[in-house]
Amino acid sequence: MTKTASPSLPTTYVGIDVSKDHLDACRKSGDQDPGDQNLGNQSPKEQRDARRFPNTPAGHRRLLGWLATSSSGKVQAVVESTGRYSLDLTLALYEADDTEVMVANPKALRGFAKAQMRRTKTDAVDAAVIADYARRMSFSPWEPPPEATRELRAIARRIQALTVERTREKNRLQSLTDSRSASSVVENDIEVNIRHLKRRINELLRQAMACVNSSEPLTKAYGHLTSVRGIAEKSAVLLLGELAMLPNDMSVREWVAHAGLDPKKWESGTSVNAPERTGKIGNARIRRALYMPAHSAIRYEPRVGAFYDKLLRRGKAKMVAVVAVMRKLLHAIYGMLKHGQDFDGEKFYATPETAPSTP
C-alpha cells in the first residue's frame, strides 16, 4: 500500500546527508524565498534549522523527534542513496507519521549542486543542497521492498564480493605457479583459501535459494530468469537480488540506464563526433551479473547467438557486441518479469528466416 501524507498540511522540506557515523539534516519550510539559493544568503532562521545526529537507531529517533517538534505539517525528506548506511534511516522516515521519504541518486544531487554554483562542500552544505532539491524538484516517494527481497540483495552482494576475492586468489595462484621462485607455503595457503571461499559461496547460495523459495514473487521471477539458457542458479540470484529492488514503475529504458548499459552519444559542433559508448554510470553489479550469462547465452541460446553474429557481420567489435547482447537481455528480462513469461527466443531476435514477410 502506498503511503501518503495529508495534502492539506503545509510542507517542510528536509535534506539529509548520510555518512557512516553522522546524519546532517537541514529543513526548510515551503514559504521561504525560492531565490535565496546561496548558503551565505540564508536567513538566521535557516541557519538554525540544521542539526547533526549520530547514524544509529538512537540518532534516528532523535532526528524524528526533531522533525516532529519543529514541523507543523507534513514532511518531505530526501536522502542521498548511500547503500546500507542510509537504509535503516530511510525505513525509519517511511514509518513516521506525516512523512514521505525519497531516495535520490547521488549523481542527480551533484548535478543540482553544480547548477547552484556552490563553492563550498561540507556535510552541512550538502544537507542544505539536498533540502533545496527536495523543495524544487519533483518528489518520488520511496516504498520499502519486502524483507525477503532486501535479504536476498544482501546475500547476493556478499556472494559477488566473495567471488571477486576468489578470482583474485586464483590469479595470485597462477602467478605463483608460473614463477620458479614461488613459495610452497604461500601457494598452499592460497589453495586453502580458495577452497574456503568456494565453501562460503556455496553456503550463501543455499541461503539465497531459501530466501527465494520463501517468497512467491521471487520464486516466480527466479523461474523466469533461469528459463534463459545461460542464466544458471548463481547468475539468477545475483541478478534477482538487484532487479527485485527496483521500483515497479520504472520503464525498461530506466532499467538500462540504471545498469549503465545505455549508449551515450557525444557530439559538439562539427569537430567532435565520438563513437557511442556505454555510460557505465549506474549499477555495476547488474553489469557484472549479466556479463557471463551473456557469453553463455551467445553459445547456448540460438537466437541470442544469431543476434551476436549479426553484429559481428556488421563490423562491431566483439566486446561491443557482447555489451549489446547484455542490453538486449536486460530488455528481455524486463518483459519476462513484468508479464510473468519465460524466455522466448523469437521475441528476442527474429532471424531473417523467421521474420514476418512484408505484404
Short mmCIF file of C-alpha atoms in Angstrom, two decimals, residues 114-335:
data_model
loop_
_atom_site.label_atom_id
_atom_site.label_comp_id
_atom_site.label_asym_id
_atom_site.label_seq_id
_atom_site.Cartn_x
_atom_site.Cartn_y
_atom_site.Cartn_z
CA LYS A 114 26.79 22.34 -9.67
CA ALA A 115 23.81 24.19 -11.14
CA GLN A 116 23.61 26.23 -7.93
CA MET A 117 27.30 27.25 -8.29
CA ARG A 118 28.18 26.04 -4.80
CA ARG A 119 31.77 26.96 -3.91
CA THR A 120 31.85 25.15 -0.57
CA LYS A 121 31.40 21.46 0.12
CA THR A 122 30.81 20.28 3.66
CA ASP A 123 28.30 17.85 5.11
CA ALA A 124 26.16 20.77 6.35
CA VAL A 125 26.23 22.46 2.92
CA ASP A 126 25.36 19.15 1.24
CA ALA A 127 22.34 18.80 3.54
CA ALA A 128 21.20 22.31 2.55
CA VAL A 129 21.60 21.44 -1.14
CA ILE A 130 19.52 18.29 -0.65
CA ALA A 131 16.82 20.32 1.13
CA ASP A 132 16.72 22.71 -1.85
CA TYR A 133 16.47 19.69 -4.14
CA ALA A 134 13.51 18.39 -2.12
CA ARG A 135 11.75 21.78 -2.42
CA ARG A 136 12.39 22.45 -6.12
CA MET A 137 12.48 19.09 -7.89
CA SER A 138 9.76 16.51 -8.48
CA PHE A 139 9.30 14.26 -5.46
CA SER A 140 9.06 10.48 -5.90
CA PRO A 141 8.06 8.80 -2.61
CA TRP A 142 10.07 5.71 -1.71
CA GLU A 143 8.36 2.42 -0.95
CA PRO A 144 10.28 -0.20 1.05
CA PRO A 145 10.79 -3.51 -0.72
CA PRO A 146 9.70 -6.71 1.08
CA GLU A 147 12.04 -8.08 3.74
CA ALA A 148 12.80 -11.20 1.68
CA THR A 149 13.89 -9.02 -1.24
CA ARG A 150 16.19 -6.94 0.96
CA GLU A 151 17.69 -10.09 2.45
CA LEU A 152 18.25 -11.58 -0.99
CA ARG A 153 20.09 -8.48 -2.18
CA ALA A 154 22.34 -8.50 0.89
CA ILE A 155 23.24 -12.16 0.35
CA ALA A 156 23.72 -11.69 -3.41
CA ARG A 157 26.09 -8.77 -2.89
CA ARG A 158 28.10 -10.82 -0.41
CA ILE A 159 28.31 -13.67 -2.92
CA GLN A 160 29.56 -11.26 -5.56
CA ALA A 161 32.18 -9.83 -3.20
CA LEU A 162 33.48 -13.29 -2.28
CA THR A 163 33.51 -14.31 -5.95
CA VAL A 164 35.69 -11.30 -6.77
CA GLU A 165 38.06 -12.25 -3.95
CA ARG A 166 38.22 -15.87 -5.14
CA THR A 167 39.11 -14.69 -8.65
CA ARG A 168 41.92 -12.58 -7.21
CA GLU A 169 43.25 -15.54 -5.27
CA LYS A 170 43.15 -17.70 -8.39
CA ASN A 171 45.15 -15.06 -10.26
CA ARG A 172 47.70 -14.96 -7.43
CA LEU A 173 47.95 -18.75 -7.52
CA GLN A 174 48.50 -18.71 -11.28
CA SER A 175 51.22 -16.10 -10.87
CA LEU A 176 52.99 -18.26 -8.28
CA THR A 177 52.65 -21.37 -10.43
CA ASP A 178 54.39 -19.58 -13.29
CA SER A 179 57.24 -18.43 -11.05
CA ARG A 180 60.38 -20.51 -10.47
CA SER A 181 60.94 -18.90 -7.07
CA ALA A 182 57.44 -19.41 -5.69
CA SER A 183 56.95 -20.19 -2.01
CA SER A 184 55.25 -23.54 -1.48
CA VAL A 185 53.92 -22.31 1.87
CA VAL A 186 52.22 -19.30 0.27
CA GLU A 187 50.95 -21.42 -2.60
CA ASN A 188 49.37 -23.90 -0.19
CA ASP A 189 47.79 -21.08 1.82
CA ILE A 190 46.20 -19.61 -1.31
CA GLU A 191 44.82 -23.01 -2.32
CA VAL A 192 43.31 -23.46 1.14
CA ASN A 193 41.71 -20.00 0.96
CA ILE A 194 40.27 -20.69 -2.50
CA ARG A 195 38.61 -23.86 -1.19
CA HIS A 196 37.36 -21.95 1.85
CA LEU A 197 35.89 -19.18 -0.31
CA LYS A 198 34.18 -21.76 -2.52
CA ARG A 199 32.52 -23.37 0.52
CA ARG A 200 31.33 -19.98 1.79
CA ILE A 201 29.92 -19.04 -1.61
CA ASN A 202 28.06 -22.34 -1.85
CA GLU A 203 26.60 -21.87 1.63
CA LEU A 204 25.48 -18.34 0.77
CA LEU A 205 23.88 -19.64 -2.42
CA ARG A 206 21.97 -22.17 -0.32
CA GLN A 207 20.76 -19.39 1.96
CA ALA A 208 19.85 -17.23 -1.03
CA MET A 209 17.75 -20.01 -2.54
CA ALA A 210 15.98 -20.49 0.79
CA CYS A 211 15.18 -16.78 0.68
CA VAL A 212 13.89 -17.08 -2.90
CA ASN A 213 11.72 -20.08 -2.01
CA SER A 214 10.20 -18.19 0.94
CA SER A 215 8.63 -15.60 -1.38
CA GLU A 216 6.19 -16.45 -4.17
CA PRO A 217 7.09 -13.40 -6.32
CA LEU A 218 10.81 -14.19 -6.01
CA THR A 219 10.21 -17.86 -6.82
CA LYS A 220 8.30 -16.97 -9.99
CA ALA A 221 10.87 -14.39 -11.05
CA TYR A 222 13.68 -16.89 -10.47
CA GLY A 223 11.92 -19.43 -12.67
CA HIS A 224 11.57 -16.90 -15.49
CA LEU A 225 15.24 -15.90 -15.24
CA THR A 226 16.51 -19.47 -15.38
CA SER A 227 14.41 -20.13 -18.48
CA VAL A 228 17.21 -18.37 -20.38
CA ARG A 229 19.87 -20.87 -21.42
CA GLY A 230 22.88 -19.11 -19.98
CA ILE A 231 21.40 -17.92 -16.68
CA ALA A 232 22.02 -20.57 -14.04
CA GLU A 233 21.43 -20.56 -10.28
CA LYS A 234 24.22 -18.21 -9.23
CA SER A 235 23.66 -15.70 -12.04
CA ALA A 236 19.90 -15.71 -11.38
CA VAL A 237 20.47 -14.99 -7.67
CA LEU A 238 22.87 -12.13 -8.41
CA LEU A 239 20.53 -10.58 -10.98
CA LEU A 240 17.37 -11.06 -8.94
CA GLY A 241 18.99 -9.56 -5.85
CA GLU A 242 19.45 -6.27 -7.73
CA LEU A 243 16.48 -6.22 -10.10
CA ALA A 244 13.86 -7.12 -7.49
CA MET A 245 14.82 -3.99 -5.53
CA LEU A 246 13.98 -1.63 -8.39
CA PRO A 247 10.68 0.32 -8.19
CA ASN A 248 7.78 -1.26 -10.05
CA ASP A 249 7.05 1.91 -12.04
CA MET A 250 10.46 2.03 -13.73
CA SER A 251 10.45 1.68 -17.52
CA VAL A 252 12.75 -0.64 -19.43
CA ARG A 253 14.78 2.37 -20.60
CA GLU A 254 15.21 3.38 -16.95
CA TRP A 255 16.36 -0.16 -16.16
CA VAL A 256 19.00 0.02 -18.89
CA ALA A 257 20.14 3.48 -17.74
CA HIS A 258 20.24 2.31 -14.11
CA ALA A 259 22.52 -0.55 -15.15
CA GLY A 260 24.79 1.81 -17.12
CA LEU A 261 24.18 -0.05 -20.37
CA ASP A 262 22.63 2.81 -22.32
CA PRO A 263 24.77 4.13 -25.22
CA LYS A 264 25.99 7.70 -24.85
CA LYS A 265 26.32 9.94 -27.91
CA TRP A 266 28.94 12.70 -27.76
CA GLU A 267 28.71 15.50 -30.35
CA SER A 268 29.83 19.11 -30.33
CA GLY A 269 29.64 21.21 -33.47
CA THR A 270 31.38 19.73 -36.50
CA SER A 271 34.72 18.87 -34.88
CA VAL A 272 33.65 16.39 -32.21
CA ASN A 273 31.74 13.28 -33.18
CA ALA A 274 32.91 10.47 -30.91
CA PRO A 275 31.56 6.93 -31.32
CA GLU A 276 28.76 5.88 -28.99
CA ARG A 277 29.84 4.15 -25.79
CA THR A 278 28.00 2.78 -22.80
CA GLY A 279 27.77 5.28 -19.98
CA LYS A 280 28.85 2.90 -17.18
CA ILE A 281 27.20 5.33 -14.77
CA GLY A 282 24.92 3.01 -12.88
CA ASN A 283 24.71 -0.26 -11.03
CA ALA A 284 27.95 -2.09 -11.83
CA ARG A 285 26.64 -5.19 -10.03
CA ILE A 286 23.95 -5.67 -12.66
CA ARG A 287 26.52 -5.35 -15.45
CA ARG A 288 28.83 -7.81 -13.70
CA ALA A 289 25.98 -10.27 -13.14
CA LEU A 290 24.94 -10.06 -16.82
CA TYR A 291 28.41 -10.45 -18.34
CA MET A 292 28.95 -14.21 -18.07
CA PRO A 293 25.27 -15.08 -18.78
CA ALA A 294 25.56 -13.05 -21.99
CA HIS A 295 28.57 -15.13 -23.07
CA SER A 296 26.78 -18.37 -22.19
CA ALA A 297 23.57 -17.31 -23.94
CA ILE A 298 25.55 -16.44 -27.07
CA ARG A 299 26.85 -20.01 -27.04
CA TYR A 300 23.76 -21.98 -25.99
CA GLU A 301 20.71 -19.82 -26.92
CA PRO A 302 20.37 -19.94 -30.74
CA ARG A 303 18.56 -16.60 -31.18
CA VAL A 304 20.98 -14.81 -28.88
CA GLY A 305 23.88 -16.28 -30.82
CA ALA A 306 22.27 -15.22 -34.10
CA PHE A 307 21.89 -11.65 -32.85
CA TYR A 308 25.53 -11.60 -31.76
CA ASP A 309 26.70 -12.97 -35.15
CA LYS A 310 24.69 -10.29 -36.96
CA LEU A 311 26.51 -7.59 -35.02
CA LEU A 312 29.88 -9.12 -35.85
CA ARG A 313 28.97 -9.22 -39.55
CA ARG A 314 28.17 -5.52 -39.35
CA GLY A 315 31.74 -4.90 -38.21
CA LYS A 316 31.11 -4.46 -34.48
CA ALA A 317 33.95 -5.33 -32.15
CA LYS A 318 33.39 -8.44 -30.04
CA MET A 319 33.14 -6.54 -26.76
CA VAL A 320 30.70 -4.04 -28.30
CA ALA A 321 28.57 -6.96 -29.48
CA VAL A 322 28.65 -8.61 -26.05
CA VAL A 323 27.50 -5.36 -24.40
CA ALA A 324 24.68 -5.12 -26.94
CA VAL A 325 23.65 -8.67 -26.01
CA MET A 326 23.71 -7.70 -22.32
CA ARG A 327 21.48 -4.71 -23.05
CA LYS A 328 19.04 -6.76 -25.13
CA LEU A 329 18.96 -9.49 -22.47
CA LEU A 330 18.05 -6.88 -19.87
CA HIS A 331 15.21 -5.75 -22.15
CA ALA A 332 14.05 -9.37 -22.39
CA ILE A 333 14.28 -9.90 -18.62
CA TYR A 334 12.22 -6.75 -18.03
CA GLY A 335 9.44 -8.10 -20.25
#
